[in-house]
């Protein structure tokens, strides 16, 4: 069972500051961590490997310092690591990110399952996993909370939906995103940490991937962040007076005016 | 203070701290209250390779020595001394094997210990043999097919939970301590059962039990080293393991000091945080001095053991005595600083104070160890006279 886990390095804080000029996150001086949702994806990949054999390859797209996230993933049980890093990849939206990742997967070729976290804590879109599956023309299942059975070309999972869960079967290879209910990620091991210090991390750029620079990074992004801001919270309460019927009439009136009914 | 640890030693210490804070801290009060063996934590420690630290590399270990073992024990003990001793007792249970075992014996047992699949335990103490350790009565009679064990071991850490026991028993009872031998006994060997689990003042998550041998036949190949050397092997083992008890004391005292500082910062009396009061500041400063002095002595003793020095009895005894006395004093003072709250089980310091007491008692009472130190003083004097 060869598994690829896609992960992202994110700022280890919820108090992010935005550069007003570029509308991007200010990353200086903030410790970077593996996106917490991705740690469940990695743990599930490592557990599947331990049970069924094979290997876990971790892959991330990011600046050279994203190397640290990959090394941490190796300390947690990943076998191989690939960093997609190139100036041309910078400024990518989810579409361009999914494109670049999918091209890397085409290059990796041999795998049975791709696992991603359900979303990142910085972008919060949850789009890269499904977009990537679409580009690879593969089945996709989101919010997986349990892998019930996995064998040659066959996968059955439990997935969380709003009012319960669904059990879905699919062929492999496939892409899944996992919910945090799926497992409790382990702590690193000493042997893992020692291995992570020496592991050779492959770095692939535009050239190695042989991709169209116009489809990657900012150039390949069909969306652009115009402005990022903290919403102003204005809360105003109004108590309606009168008899019960009068109050209901007033409320109905108000809702009608606001175009809510 | 910087003790100039190597990169690998720092990695070991950092990871042990992380496990302690992330996995042990949330459950320590519950483990203490329920006197429940910490199997969940043992599994976490195993997964993180902590049991590999003290096992040689050729048997799936990381080849660490006394200092590495001390670093892990200290960090675990900073959060829970009961978990720390459970861990360290597994090391104690296989150190005689590492030292005197044959290649075959090591291959058979050490990989399982290193992986944390099995725990080890060491058994010398008996109802009649505490400080008077040579007064053991358990016999291992040579018979066809091996040794027949009869007798009872008392207060054995990891008893009932461990799979691999190093037992000191008399293979020749006519020769007393000179007739003692170290023998490996596996759990589930017919004739080997466990007495009641002891209810203790402190380190209550750790298991302490009697081992009962009734015509328990152990194969001859389970003998460690030569027959008749068991008592000497045990004494040498304790010389090397005592810095580990010192490390347990250092971690425990460090945890108590930190808890006392936290409390003193929050607690307001007479309209000020009590940490602003000189009386509290001096108590905290004295605690800090004790902890650091103990740590320096423990690390120095551990490094001396790792250097391969021939006679480490005095150094390791000093480290154990000083650190455990410091831990007792520091934890008592931590409770004092926390006042009424410190006496309550909602706060961690009362547990730390209960946990500290055993450190002055096991692996040689501090009185017995002072005897050993004094013997060395006299020997040195005799040599220079």
PDB file of C-alpha atoms in Angstrom, chain A residues 72 184-194 197, chain B residues 8 11 15 18-19 22-23 47-49 52-53 62:
ATOM      1  CA  UNK A  72       8.747  16.539  11.104  1.00  0.00           C
ATOM      2  CA  UNK A 184      -5.215  10.497  17.595  1.00  0.00           C
ATOM      3  CA  UNK A 185      -1.898  11.475  15.992  1.00  0.00           C
ATOM      4  CA  UNK A 186       1.180  10.025  17.661  1.00  0.00           C
ATOM      5  CA  UNK A 187       4.147  11.863  19.062  1.00  0.00           C
ATOM      6  CA  UNK A 188       7.425  11.550  17.178  1.00  0.00           C
ATOM      7  CA  UNK A 189       9.784   8.680  18.019  1.00  0.00           C
ATOM      8  CA  UNK A 190      13.490   9.021  18.770  1.00  0.00           C
ATOM      9  CA  UNK A 191      14.418   6.858  15.793  1.00  0.00           C
ATOM     10  CA  UNK A 192      12.048   8.919  13.660  1.00  0.00           C
ATOM     11  CA  UNK A 193      13.674  12.170  14.776  1.00  0.00           C
ATOM     12  CA  UNK A 194      17.135  10.794  14.050  1.00  0.00           C
ATOM     13  CA  UNK A 197      17.640  14.799  10.443  1.00  0.00           C
TER      14      UNK A 197
ATOM     15  CA  UNK B   8      21.078  13.385  20.829  1.00  0.00           C
ATOM     16  CA  UNK B  11      16.549  15.307  21.614  1.00  0.00           C
ATOM     17  CA  UNK B  15      10.865  14.331  23.627  1.00  0.00           C
ATOM     18  CA  UNK B  18       6.804  16.460  25.515  1.00  0.00           C
ATOM     19  CA  UNK B  19       5.398  13.030  26.332  1.00  0.00           C
ATOM     20  CA  UNK B  22       1.093  16.014  26.596  1.00  0.00           C
ATOM     21  CA  UNK B  23       0.282  12.493  27.711  1.00  0.00           C
ATOM     22  CA  UNK B  47       6.069   4.207  20.531  1.00  0.00           C
ATOM     23  CA  UNK B  48       8.447   7.111  21.106  1.00  0.00           C
ATOM     24  CA  UNK B  49      11.400   4.666  21.474  1.00  0.00           C
ATOM     25  CA  UNK B  52      15.308   1.789  23.438  1.00  0.00           C
ATOM     26  CA  UNK B  53      17.357   4.482  25.167  1.00  0.00           C
ATOM     27  CA  UNK B  62      19.802   3.359  20.956  1.00  0.00           C
TER      28      UNK B  62
END
